[in-house]
Every structure is written in structure tokens, then in C-alpha cells.
Amino acid sequence: MSLPVVSMEDAELFSKNKSLDISKPLKPLSIEEFEKLAKISNDLWWSRLVISVRGFTVNHFKNEDERLFSTDDAFIIIHKVFVEKKHEFSPKEFVEFLNLITSLPNLDLILTRLESGSSDSNPFTISTTSVAFTSVFGQPNPATYHIANLQKHAYYTFTNILGILLSRWSAENNEAITTKRKGIRFDKDPEWQPDDRVVLFEEFYQGNRTWVLTDFDRHIISFWRPKGTHVIFGDRHIEKKKRSGFNLCDYCGMLEQIPDQFKLMERYRLCSSECLQALFSSINSK
Ligand SMILES: [Zn+2]
């Protein structure tokens, strides 16, 4: 049994539409199938899934700073739950919460209204949904409603994509003859080359296209240190960059935006004074 194939070229997963549609209530994910997948999947598969869904989502909010940062916070939590297993809720519990949240009819509208002060059919206080909403977003109060309204696209999109993958996967496992889906096995393949949408790029002036590093990217780089940029962009892509003169930070593994951007200190190539300090304290403690 192999892991579901994920490709950012797959338009059913990553739609090419200009805006993210979250109006349709989602069909709850099968907990049984989720647990089967959880048993055979690995951290790299989950991490790349979270990275691609997050990249896809934030690219819709390039010009909305507050939504972008809150979306990043949500995906850091998702990463902690599904990859790092360092969260108060287990992945299964979290999926159960996401099921309740994303299957709520009119979620989009209800959260918009809640933020603007209307408390009709408040899912944070209705008994069937209150545990899920307060566990994911926080106690019912205006600050929480504001955050929930900012983060709704993140949780909805993640659940939607995971749901599609899960139902395809269980259908394939139940078929006598497996129809092989074309795509890259990003749990192991060095060819994993996500497209532009996997991180945020900004063109400050023509020809100067720069990766905009936000909290989520820093989180991934520090979790996988020093292989974070390999996880995000794939081994093949990083090798290509290195051959054309780009360096990685010797401490955190960050990739240069332009060749020789990182200063050579002693014999180490380092992206920041924080990395310099961290490197030397790790050497001294040896
Ligand atoms: Zn660094």
C-alpha cells in the first residue's frame, strides 16, 4: 500500500480558481481511513502535504497581511499536530474537530457574522460544536471570533484536500486492479518539485523575485534543520541551485536568494548572526 500521490498540478486538489471557495460544507473524513493512512505515512509525507496546502492557501492572501499571518499560525498548528505530534490533541482528535468545523453549513457566513457581533447560531456555544470550535480557535470571545474568521480558509482547505486524498486512496486500495495515478511520490522522490505556489514570492522590482520568508517557513526550516529547504523545494531543485552557485546556510540550511549572499565567517557560510551564535555555541558545547 503506497501513500497518496500529491501534485500541485492536480487541479482537483489545488484548484486554479482565483479565489478560495469555502462555501460548501465538507463531507466528514472517515476516521477509520484516516487511521489506516496515519499508520503507514511518515513525517516527510505529512510535512510536504502541510507545506503545499499552506503555500497554496497563502498565495490567495498575498495582499492581506493579517489573514496571511493568521493562516501561517494555523498551518504551524496543523504541522505540530500531524508531523511533530507535539500538540495537546492527537491527529485523530484534531481530524474529528476539523470534521465538525468544516461540515457546518454556512461556516464562512457564520464566522463573518460572528465577528461583526451577531451571535445567532454561534458554533462556539452550541453543544454539538462547542468543543471542536473552542479547541481549535479558543474560548468564545470577540478576539477568538476575529482569529477564527481569519483562519477559516486554512482549516477548510487543509480538510478539503486531505479528504479528497483520503477518499481516492481508499477507493484505490479497494480496487482489484489499481489504476496508477500519475504524479510524484513526494514522500521519497528527489524529483519532488513543487511549483511557485508552495512558498510566497514577491517581485520587488523586475527580475528580482524573492522568497518572502514568514513564520511558517522559519518554523519548517528550524524543524527540519538543516534539511528544511530540501523538504520544501526537493533535493533535485536544491542540487540545481547549488550547481549554479547558490549556497545554503551551514547552520540552518536556508537557501541564498542570490549567489554569495551569505557571508563567509571563519570557514562557515551563515545567513544571520543568530545562526553564527547558534553554530558556535553548539561547537563549544561539544
Ligand atoms: Zn541560517
PDB file of C-alpha atoms and ligand atoms in Angstrom:
ATOM      1  CA  MET A   1       0.000   0.000   0.000  1.00  0.00           C
ATOM      2  CA  SER A   2       1.627   3.260  -1.052  1.00  0.00           C
ATOM      3  CA  LEU A   3       0.903   6.758   0.133  1.00  0.00           C
ATOM      4  CA  PRO A   4      -1.459   9.054  -1.767  1.00  0.00           C
ATOM      5  CA  VAL A   5       0.190  10.878  -4.642  1.00  0.00           C
ATOM      6  CA  VAL A   6       0.152  14.633  -4.318  1.00  0.00           C
ATOM      7  CA  SER A   7       0.924  17.017  -7.124  1.00  0.00           C
ATOM      8  CA  MET A   8       0.388  20.758  -7.174  1.00  0.00           C
ATOM      9  CA  GLU A   9      -0.566  20.333 -10.817  1.00  0.00           C
ATOM     10  CA  ASP A  10      -3.581  18.322  -9.696  1.00  0.00           C
ATOM     11  CA  ALA A  11      -6.414  20.793 -10.187  1.00  0.00           C
ATOM     12  CA  GLU A  12      -8.908  18.843  -8.119  1.00  0.00           C
ATOM     13  CA  LEU A  13      -6.621  19.262  -5.098  1.00  0.00           C
ATOM     14  CA  PHE A  14      -5.207  22.688  -5.881  1.00  0.00           C
ATOM     15  CA  SER A  15      -7.802  24.493  -7.931  1.00  0.00           C
ATOM     16  CA  LYS A  16      -6.722  27.119 -10.399  1.00  0.00           C
ATOM     17  CA  ASN A  17      -9.557  29.427  -9.368  1.00  0.00           C
ATOM     18  CA  LYS A  18      -8.600  32.927  -8.368  1.00  0.00           C
ATOM     19  CA  SER A  19     -10.379  32.807  -5.033  1.00  0.00           C
ATOM     20  CA  LEU A  20     -10.685  30.080  -2.423  1.00  0.00           C
ATOM     21  CA  ASP A  21     -14.220  28.791  -2.225  1.00  0.00           C
ATOM     22  CA  ILE A  22     -15.180  27.621   1.248  1.00  0.00           C
ATOM     23  CA  SER A  23     -18.928  27.880   0.891  1.00  0.00           C
ATOM     24  CA  LYS A  24     -19.737  24.179   0.554  1.00  0.00           C
ATOM     25  CA  PRO A  25     -19.936  22.131   3.779  1.00  0.00           C
ATOM     26  CA  LEU A  26     -17.435  19.266   3.599  1.00  0.00           C
ATOM     27  CA  LYS A  27     -18.222  15.611   3.944  1.00  0.00           C
ATOM     28  CA  PRO A  28     -16.551  14.441   7.178  1.00  0.00           C
ATOM     29  CA  LEU A  29     -13.336  12.467   6.711  1.00  0.00           C
ATOM     30  CA  SER A  30     -13.559   8.789   7.564  1.00  0.00           C
ATOM     31  CA  ILE A  31     -11.744   8.338  10.863  1.00  0.00           C
ATOM     32  CA  GLU A  32     -11.155   4.684  10.064  1.00  0.00           C
ATOM     33  CA  GLU A  33      -9.458   5.509   6.743  1.00  0.00           C
ATOM     34  CA  PHE A  34      -7.542   8.338   8.362  1.00  0.00           C
ATOM     35  CA  GLU A  35      -6.131   5.969  10.961  1.00  0.00           C
ATOM     36  CA  LYS A  36      -5.110   3.488   8.266  1.00  0.00           C
ATOM     37  CA  LEU A  37      -3.265   6.252   6.448  1.00  0.00           C
ATOM     38  CA  ALA A  38      -1.694   7.538   9.656  1.00  0.00           C
ATOM     39  CA  LYS A  39      -0.290   4.081  10.299  1.00  0.00           C
ATOM     40  CA  ILE A  40       1.672   3.875   7.045  1.00  0.00           C
ATOM     41  CA  SER A  41       2.515   7.534   6.455  1.00  0.00           C
ATOM     42  CA  ASN A  42       5.677   9.281   7.555  1.00  0.00           C
ATOM     43  CA  ASP A  43       6.711  12.744   8.738  1.00  0.00           C
ATOM     44  CA  LEU A  44       8.064  13.787   5.358  1.00  0.00           C
ATOM     45  CA  TRP A  45       4.815  12.967   3.581  1.00  0.00           C
ATOM     46  CA  TRP A  46       2.767  14.917   6.113  1.00  0.00           C
ATOM     47  CA  SER A  47       5.175  17.814   6.221  1.00  0.00           C
ATOM     48  CA  ARG A  48       5.140  18.208   2.439  1.00  0.00           C
ATOM     49  CA  LEU A  49       1.369  17.948   2.414  1.00  0.00           C
ATOM     50  CA  VAL A  50       1.106  20.735   5.011  1.00  0.00           C
ATOM     51  CA  ILE A  51       3.734  22.826   3.171  1.00  0.00           C
ATOM     52  CA  SER A  52       1.939  22.559  -0.165  1.00  0.00           C
ATOM     53  CA  VAL A  53      -1.539  23.223   1.218  1.00  0.00           C
ATOM     54  CA  ARG A  54      -0.208  26.182   3.181  1.00  0.00           C
ATOM     55  CA  GLY A  55       1.663  27.547   0.146  1.00  0.00           C
ATOM     56  CA  PHE A  56      -1.436  27.169  -1.991  1.00  0.00           C
ATOM     57  CA  THR A  57      -3.614  28.895   0.635  1.00  0.00           C
ATOM     58  CA  VAL A  58      -1.368  31.865   1.460  1.00  0.00           C
ATOM     59  CA  ASN A  59      -0.853  32.661  -2.196  1.00  0.00           C
ATOM     60  CA  HIS A  60      -4.517  33.684  -2.228  1.00  0.00           C
ATOM     61  CA  PHE A  61      -3.836  36.229   0.508  1.00  0.00           C
ATOM     62  CA  LYS A  62      -0.634  37.851  -0.673  1.00  0.00           C
ATOM     63  CA  ASN A  63      -2.010  41.303  -0.111  1.00  0.00           C
ATOM     64  CA  GLU A  64      -3.868  40.697   3.132  1.00  0.00           C
ATOM     65  CA  ASP A  65      -1.177  40.734   5.794  1.00  0.00           C
ATOM     66  CA  GLU A  66      -3.363  39.942   8.767  1.00  0.00           C
ATOM     67  CA  ARG A  67      -5.047  36.969   7.104  1.00  0.00           C
ATOM     68  CA  LEU A  68      -1.704  35.771   5.813  1.00  0.00           C
ATOM     69  CA  PHE A  69      -0.073  35.762   9.254  1.00  0.00           C
ATOM     70  CA  SER A  70      -3.074  34.101  10.914  1.00  0.00           C
ATOM     71  CA  THR A  71      -3.150  31.497   8.158  1.00  0.00           C
ATOM     72  CA  ASP A  72       0.519  30.783   8.880  1.00  0.00           C
ATOM     73  CA  ASP A  73      -0.296  30.351  12.583  1.00  0.00           C
ATOM     74  CA  ALA A  74      -2.996  27.834  11.688  1.00  0.00           C
ATOM     75  CA  PHE A  75      -0.628  25.832   9.475  1.00  0.00           C
ATOM     76  CA  ILE A  76       2.064  25.832  12.169  1.00  0.00           C
ATOM     77  CA  ILE A  77      -0.518  24.224  14.463  1.00  0.00           C
ATOM     78  CA  ILE A  78      -1.501  21.740  11.743  1.00  0.00           C
ATOM     79  CA  HIS A  79       2.205  20.900  11.314  1.00  0.00           C
ATOM     80  CA  LYS A  80       2.611  20.417  15.067  1.00  0.00           C
ATOM     81  CA  VAL A  81      -0.412  18.113  15.184  1.00  0.00           C
ATOM     82  CA  PHE A  82       0.228  15.937  12.129  1.00  0.00           C
ATOM     83  CA  VAL A  83       4.008  15.978  11.786  1.00  0.00           C
ATOM     84  CA  GLU A  84       5.599  16.819  15.106  1.00  0.00           C
ATOM     85  CA  LYS A  85       2.898  15.159  17.262  1.00  0.00           C
ATOM     86  CA  LYS A  86       3.652  17.905  19.729  1.00  0.00           C
ATOM     87  CA  HIS A  87       0.196  19.226  20.373  1.00  0.00           C
ATOM     88  CA  GLU A  88      -2.302  18.735  23.164  1.00  0.00           C
ATOM     89  CA  PHE A  89      -4.610  16.993  20.674  1.00  0.00           C
ATOM     90  CA  SER A  90      -3.766  13.832  18.782  1.00  0.00           C
ATOM     91  CA  PRO A  91      -4.072  13.829  14.985  1.00  0.00           C
ATOM     92  CA  LYS A  92      -7.261  11.741  15.267  1.00  0.00           C
ATOM     93  CA  GLU A  93      -8.864  14.141  17.761  1.00  0.00           C
ATOM     94  CA  PHE A  94      -7.901  17.059  15.551  1.00  0.00           C
ATOM     95  CA  VAL A  95      -9.484  15.440  12.491  1.00  0.00           C
ATOM     96  CA  GLU A  96     -12.662  14.955  14.499  1.00  0.00           C
ATOM     97  CA  PHE A  97     -12.685  18.670  15.346  1.00  0.00           C
ATOM     98  CA  LEU A  98     -11.972  19.626  11.737  1.00  0.00           C
ATOM     99  CA  ASN A  99     -14.818  17.369  10.614  1.00  0.00           C
ATOM    100  CA  LEU A 100     -17.280  19.208  12.860  1.00  0.00           C
ATOM    101  CA  ILE A 101     -15.992  22.643  11.864  1.00  0.00           C
ATOM    102  CA  THR A 102     -15.849  22.132   8.107  1.00  0.00           C
ATOM    103  CA  SER A 103     -19.134  20.248   7.794  1.00  0.00           C
ATOM    104  CA  LEU A 104     -21.023  23.134   9.382  1.00  0.00           C
ATOM    105  CA  PRO A 105     -23.396  24.637   6.800  1.00  0.00           C
ATOM    106  CA  ASN A 106     -22.615  28.318   6.142  1.00  0.00           C
ATOM    107  CA  LEU A 107     -19.347  28.237   8.086  1.00  0.00           C
ATOM    108  CA  ASP A 108     -17.984  31.146   6.051  1.00  0.00           C
ATOM    109  CA  LEU A 109     -21.020  33.328   6.637  1.00  0.00           C
ATOM    110  CA  ILE A 110     -21.477  32.357  10.293  1.00  0.00           C
ATOM    111  CA  LEU A 111     -17.880  33.286  11.158  1.00  0.00           C
ATOM    112  CA  THR A 112     -18.132  36.569   9.254  1.00  0.00           C
ATOM    113  CA  ARG A 113     -21.324  37.447  11.116  1.00  0.00           C
ATOM    114  CA  LEU A 114     -19.935  36.315  14.454  1.00  0.00           C
ATOM    115  CA  GLU A 115     -17.000  38.642  14.055  1.00  0.00           C
ATOM    116  CA  SER A 116     -19.259  41.547  13.335  1.00  0.00           C
ATOM    117  CA  GLY A 117     -21.215  40.938  16.531  1.00  0.00           C
ATOM    118  CA  SER A 118     -24.146  38.709  15.594  1.00  0.00           C
ATOM    119  CA  SER A 119     -24.410  35.748  17.936  1.00  0.00           C
ATOM    120  CA  ASP A 120     -27.184  33.816  16.163  1.00  0.00           C
ATOM    121  CA  SER A 121     -26.342  30.105  15.891  1.00  0.00           C
ATOM    122  CA  ASN A 122     -22.926  30.543  17.493  1.00  0.00           C
ATOM    123  CA  PRO A 123     -20.971  27.276  16.944  1.00  0.00           C
ATOM    124  CA  PHE A 124     -18.710  28.171  19.906  1.00  0.00           C
ATOM    125  CA  THR A 125     -21.637  27.831  22.301  1.00  0.00           C
ATOM    126  CA  ILE A 126     -23.932  25.269  20.634  1.00  0.00           C
ATOM    127  CA  SER A 127     -23.369  21.979  22.463  1.00  0.00           C
ATOM    128  CA  THR A 128     -22.712  19.812  19.382  1.00  0.00           C
ATOM    129  CA  THR A 129     -19.911  22.019  18.035  1.00  0.00           C
ATOM    130  CA  SER A 130     -18.568  23.990  21.014  1.00  0.00           C
ATOM    131  CA  VAL A 131     -15.762  21.550  21.914  1.00  0.00           C
ATOM    132  CA  ALA A 132     -14.439  21.482  18.351  1.00  0.00           C
ATOM    133  CA  PHE A 133     -14.562  25.258  17.856  1.00  0.00           C
ATOM    134  CA  THR A 134     -13.083  26.183  21.245  1.00  0.00           C
ATOM    135  CA  SER A 135     -10.366  23.521  20.969  1.00  0.00           C
ATOM    136  CA  VAL A 136      -9.220  24.768  17.578  1.00  0.00           C
ATOM    137  CA  PHE A 137      -9.804  28.519  17.925  1.00  0.00           C
ATOM    138  CA  GLY A 138     -10.118  29.329  21.644  1.00  0.00           C
ATOM    139  CA  GLN A 139     -12.697  30.498  24.161  1.00  0.00           C
ATOM    140  CA  PRO A 140     -15.783  32.280  22.817  1.00  0.00           C
ATOM    141  CA  ASN A 141     -14.972  35.990  22.772  1.00  0.00           C
ATOM    142  CA  PRO A 142     -14.572  38.710  20.129  1.00  0.00           C
ATOM    143  CA  ALA A 143     -10.782  38.200  19.814  1.00  0.00           C
ATOM    144  CA  THR A 144     -11.278  34.484  19.102  1.00  0.00           C
ATOM    145  CA  TYR A 145     -14.052  35.203  16.575  1.00  0.00           C
ATOM    146  CA  HIS A 146     -11.714  37.577  14.776  1.00  0.00           C
ATOM    147  CA  ILE A 147      -8.967  34.926  14.550  1.00  0.00           C
ATOM    148  CA  ALA A 148     -11.433  32.194  13.549  1.00  0.00           C
ATOM    149  CA  ASN A 149     -12.730  34.365  10.740  1.00  0.00           C
ATOM    150  CA  LEU A 150      -9.146  34.920   9.561  1.00  0.00           C
ATOM    151  CA  GLN A 151      -8.175  31.247   9.793  1.00  0.00           C
ATOM    152  CA  LYS A 152     -11.278  29.627   8.311  1.00  0.00           C
ATOM    153  CA  HIS A 153      -9.716  29.229   4.843  1.00  0.00           C
ATOM    154  CA  ALA A 154      -6.688  27.451   6.300  1.00  0.00           C
ATOM    155  CA  TYR A 155      -8.576  24.750   8.175  1.00  0.00           C
ATOM    156  CA  TYR A 156     -11.205  24.330   5.466  1.00  0.00           C
ATOM    157  CA  THR A 157      -8.665  23.984   2.659  1.00  0.00           C
ATOM    158  CA  PHE A 158      -6.498  21.533   4.587  1.00  0.00           C
ATOM    159  CA  THR A 159      -9.505  19.353   5.467  1.00  0.00           C
ATOM    160  CA  ASN A 160     -10.835  19.518   1.916  1.00  0.00           C
ATOM    161  CA  ILE A 161      -7.555  18.413   0.326  1.00  0.00           C
ATOM    162  CA  LEU A 162      -6.890  15.724   2.930  1.00  0.00           C
ATOM    163  CA  GLY A 163     -10.454  14.477   2.386  1.00  0.00           C
ATOM    164  CA  ILE A 164     -10.017  14.179  -1.388  1.00  0.00           C
ATOM    165  CA  LEU A 165      -6.702  12.345  -0.916  1.00  0.00           C
ATOM    166  CA  LEU A 166      -8.194  10.009   1.633  1.00  0.00           C
ATOM    167  CA  SER A 167     -11.213   9.034  -0.439  1.00  0.00           C
ATOM    168  CA  ARG A 168      -9.119   8.494  -3.584  1.00  0.00           C
ATOM    169  CA  TRP A 169      -6.679   6.443  -1.570  1.00  0.00           C
ATOM    170  CA  SER A 170      -9.303   4.188  -0.035  1.00  0.00           C
ATOM    171  CA  ALA A 171     -11.005   3.734  -3.417  1.00  0.00           C
ATOM    172  CA  GLU A 172      -7.660   2.748  -4.965  1.00  0.00           C
ATOM    173  CA  ASN A 173      -6.947   0.327  -2.145  1.00  0.00           C
ATOM    174  CA  ASN A 174     -10.302  -1.330  -2.662  1.00  0.00           C
ATOM    175  CA  GLU A 175      -9.940  -1.740  -6.395  1.00  0.00           C
ATOM    176  CA  ALA A 176      -8.805  -5.129  -7.644  1.00  0.00           C
ATOM    177  CA  ILE A 177      -6.664  -3.574 -10.344  1.00  0.00           C
ATOM    178  CA  THR A 178      -5.072  -0.410  -9.143  1.00  0.00           C
ATOM    179  CA  THR A 179      -5.103   2.406 -11.628  1.00  0.00           C
ATOM    180  CA  LYS A 180      -1.846   4.166 -11.058  1.00  0.00           C
ATOM    181  CA  ARG A 181      -2.268   7.870 -10.611  1.00  0.00           C
ATOM    182  CA  LYS A 182       0.388   9.913 -12.288  1.00  0.00           C
ATOM    183  CA  GLY A 183       2.359  12.147 -10.038  1.00  0.00           C
ATOM    184  CA  ILE A 184       5.333  12.394  -7.814  1.00  0.00           C
ATOM    185  CA  ARG A 185       5.780  10.304  -4.727  1.00  0.00           C
ATOM    186  CA  PHE A 186       6.758  13.195  -2.615  1.00  0.00           C
ATOM    187  CA  ASP A 187       7.369  11.091   0.443  1.00  0.00           C
ATOM    188  CA  LYS A 188      10.581   9.853  -1.149  1.00  0.00           C
ATOM    189  CA  ASP A 189      11.138  11.123  -4.662  1.00  0.00           C
ATOM    190  CA  PRO A 190      14.067  13.514  -5.221  1.00  0.00           C
ATOM    191  CA  GLU A 191      12.116  14.843  -8.196  1.00  0.00           C
ATOM    192  CA  TRP A 192       9.570  16.482  -5.902  1.00  0.00           C
ATOM    193  CA  GLN A 193       9.465  19.895  -7.411  1.00  0.00           C
ATOM    194  CA  PRO A 194       6.633  21.919  -6.091  1.00  0.00           C
ATOM    195  CA  ASP A 195       5.755  24.879  -8.225  1.00  0.00           C
ATOM    196  CA  ASP A 196       5.844  28.550  -7.307  1.00  0.00           C
ATOM    197  CA  ARG A 197       2.777  28.310  -5.171  1.00  0.00           C
ATOM    198  CA  VAL A 198       4.500  26.348  -2.420  1.00  0.00           C
ATOM    199  CA  VAL A 199       6.031  29.455  -0.893  1.00  0.00           C
ATOM    200  CA  LEU A 200       5.356  33.160  -1.265  1.00  0.00           C
ATOM    201  CA  PHE A 201       7.396  35.002  -3.819  1.00  0.00           C
ATOM    202  CA  GLU A 202       7.436  38.703  -4.281  1.00  0.00           C
ATOM    203  CA  GLU A 203       8.916  40.655  -7.126  1.00  0.00           C
ATOM    204  CA  PHE A 204      10.306  43.819  -5.578  1.00  0.00           C
ATOM    205  CA  TYR A 205      11.455  45.133  -8.901  1.00  0.00           C
ATOM    206  CA  GLN A 206      11.624  43.463 -12.256  1.00  0.00           C
ATOM    207  CA  GLY A 207      13.827  40.406 -12.299  1.00  0.00           C
ATOM    208  CA  ASN A 208      14.272  40.388  -8.543  1.00  0.00           C
ATOM    209  CA  ARG A 209      11.985  37.624  -7.422  1.00  0.00           C
ATOM    210  CA  THR A 210      12.399  36.920  -3.745  1.00  0.00           C
ATOM    211  CA  TRP A 211      11.107  34.227  -1.454  1.00  0.00           C
ATOM    212  CA  VAL A 212       9.176  36.003   1.274  1.00  0.00           C
ATOM    213  CA  LEU A 213      10.090  34.165   4.462  1.00  0.00           C
ATOM    214  CA  THR A 214       7.330  34.208   7.031  1.00  0.00           C
ATOM    215  CA  ASP A 215       6.821  32.455  10.373  1.00  0.00           C
ATOM    216  CA  PHE A 216       5.693  29.243   8.719  1.00  0.00           C
ATOM    217  CA  ASP A 217       8.837  28.956   6.563  1.00  0.00           C
ATOM    218  CA  ARG A 218      11.027  29.654   9.599  1.00  0.00           C
ATOM    219  CA  HIS A 219       9.163  27.007  11.545  1.00  0.00           C
ATOM    220  CA  ILE A 220       9.719  24.403   8.815  1.00  0.00           C
ATOM    221  CA  ILE A 221      13.389  25.339   8.410  1.00  0.00           C
ATOM    222  CA  SER A 222      14.018  25.030  12.119  1.00  0.00           C
ATOM    223  CA  PHE A 223      12.022  21.783  12.496  1.00  0.00           C
ATOM    224  CA  TRP A 224      13.898  20.026   9.675  1.00  0.00           C
ATOM    225  CA  ARG A 225      17.211  21.830  10.286  1.00  0.00           C
ATOM    226  CA  PRO A 226      19.475  21.655   8.327  1.00  0.00           C
ATOM    227  CA  LYS A 227      17.360  19.948   5.614  1.00  0.00           C
ATOM    228  CA  GLY A 228      14.371  22.334   5.620  1.00  0.00           C
ATOM    229  CA  THR A 229      14.892  23.835   2.183  1.00  0.00           C
ATOM    230  CA  HIS A 230      15.302  20.294   0.779  1.00  0.00           C
ATOM    231  CA  VAL A 231      11.942  19.377   2.284  1.00  0.00           C
ATOM    232  CA  ILE A 232      10.288  22.478   0.869  1.00  0.00           C
ATOM    233  CA  PHE A 233      11.795  22.504  -2.622  1.00  0.00           C
ATOM    234  CA  GLY A 234      13.030  18.936  -3.135  1.00  0.00           C
ATOM    235  CA  ASP A 235      16.588  17.553  -3.338  1.00  0.00           C
ATOM    236  CA  ARG A 236      16.822  17.934  -7.099  1.00  0.00           C
ATOM    237  CA  HIS A 237      15.931  21.612  -7.003  1.00  0.00           C
ATOM    238  CA  ILE A 238      18.455  22.374  -4.234  1.00  0.00           C
ATOM    239  CA  GLU A 239      21.201  20.487  -6.101  1.00  0.00           C
ATOM    240  CA  LYS A 240      20.462  22.556  -9.197  1.00  0.00           C
ATOM    241  CA  LYS A 241      20.644  25.760  -7.174  1.00  0.00           C
ATOM    242  CA  LYS A 242      23.969  24.716  -5.636  1.00  0.00           C
ATOM    243  CA  ARG A 243      25.415  23.961  -9.068  1.00  0.00           C
ATOM    244  CA  SER A 244      24.512  27.466 -10.187  1.00  0.00           C
ATOM    245  CA  GLY A 245      26.388  28.993  -7.278  1.00  0.00           C
ATOM    246  CA  PHE A 246      23.803  29.335  -4.538  1.00  0.00           C
ATOM    247  CA  ASN A 247      24.848  28.334  -1.014  1.00  0.00           C
ATOM    248  CA  LEU A 248      22.990  27.046   1.987  1.00  0.00           C
ATOM    249  CA  CYS A 249      23.496  28.387   5.497  1.00  0.00           C
ATOM    250  CA  ASP A 250      25.795  25.931   7.280  1.00  0.00           C
ATOM    251  CA  TYR A 251      23.694  26.126  10.407  1.00  0.00           C
ATOM    252  CA  CYS A 252      20.012  26.355   9.458  1.00  0.00           C
ATOM    253  CA  GLY A 253      20.151  25.222   5.819  1.00  0.00           C
ATOM    254  CA  MET A 254      18.486  28.358   4.455  1.00  0.00           C
ATOM    255  CA  LEU A 255      18.967  28.849   0.715  1.00  0.00           C
ATOM    256  CA  GLU A 256      20.503  32.046  -0.649  1.00  0.00           C
ATOM    257  CA  GLN A 257      18.302  34.330  -2.755  1.00  0.00           C
ATOM    258  CA  ILE A 258      21.349  35.376  -4.803  1.00  0.00           C
ATOM    259  CA  PRO A 259      24.756  33.635  -5.031  1.00  0.00           C
ATOM    260  CA  ASP A 260      27.167  34.583  -2.231  1.00  0.00           C
ATOM    261  CA  GLN A 261      24.501  36.424  -0.299  1.00  0.00           C
ATOM    262  CA  PHE A 262      25.506  34.757   2.982  1.00  0.00           C
ATOM    263  CA  LYS A 263      28.783  35.898   4.474  1.00  0.00           C
ATOM    264  CA  LEU A 264      31.654  33.523   4.981  1.00  0.00           C
ATOM    265  CA  MET A 265      32.560  33.688   8.674  1.00  0.00           C
ATOM    266  CA  GLU A 266      35.579  31.669   9.699  1.00  0.00           C
ATOM    267  CA  ARG A 267      35.006  28.825   7.274  1.00  0.00           C
ATOM    268  CA  TYR A 268      31.249  28.773   7.650  1.00  0.00           C
ATOM    269  CA  ARG A 269      28.631  30.233   5.362  1.00  0.00           C
ATOM    270  CA  LEU A 270      25.973  31.719   7.640  1.00  0.00           C
ATOM    271  CA  CYS A 271      22.697  33.512   6.924  1.00  0.00           C
ATOM    272  CA  SER A 272      22.421  35.560  10.101  1.00  0.00           C
ATOM    273  CA  SER A 273      24.128  36.497  13.338  1.00  0.00           C
ATOM    274  CA  GLU A 274      21.632  34.199  15.117  1.00  0.00           C
ATOM    275  CA  CYS A 275      22.955  31.261  13.100  1.00  0.00           C
ATOM    276  CA  LEU A 276      26.541  32.325  13.809  1.00  0.00           C
ATOM    277  CA  GLN A 277      25.839  32.348  17.536  1.00  0.00           C
ATOM    278  CA  ALA A 278      23.913  29.093  17.461  1.00  0.00           C
ATOM    279  CA  LEU A 279      26.674  27.377  15.493  1.00  0.00           C
ATOM    280  CA  PHE A 280      29.427  28.464  17.849  1.00  0.00           C
ATOM    281  CA  SER A 281      27.523  27.607  20.975  1.00  0.00           C
ATOM    282  CA  SER A 282      26.819  24.159  19.535  1.00  0.00           C
ATOM    283  CA  ILE A 283      30.535  23.719  18.753  1.00  0.00           C
ATOM    284  CA  ASN A 284      31.571  24.910  22.216  1.00  0.00           C
ATOM    285  CA  SER A 285      29.162  22.602  23.975  1.00  0.00           C
ATOM    286  CA  LYS A 286      30.622  19.569  22.225  1.00  0.00           C
TER     287      LYS A 286
HETATM  288 ZN    ZN B   1      20.984  30.264   8.975  1.00  0.00          ZN
END
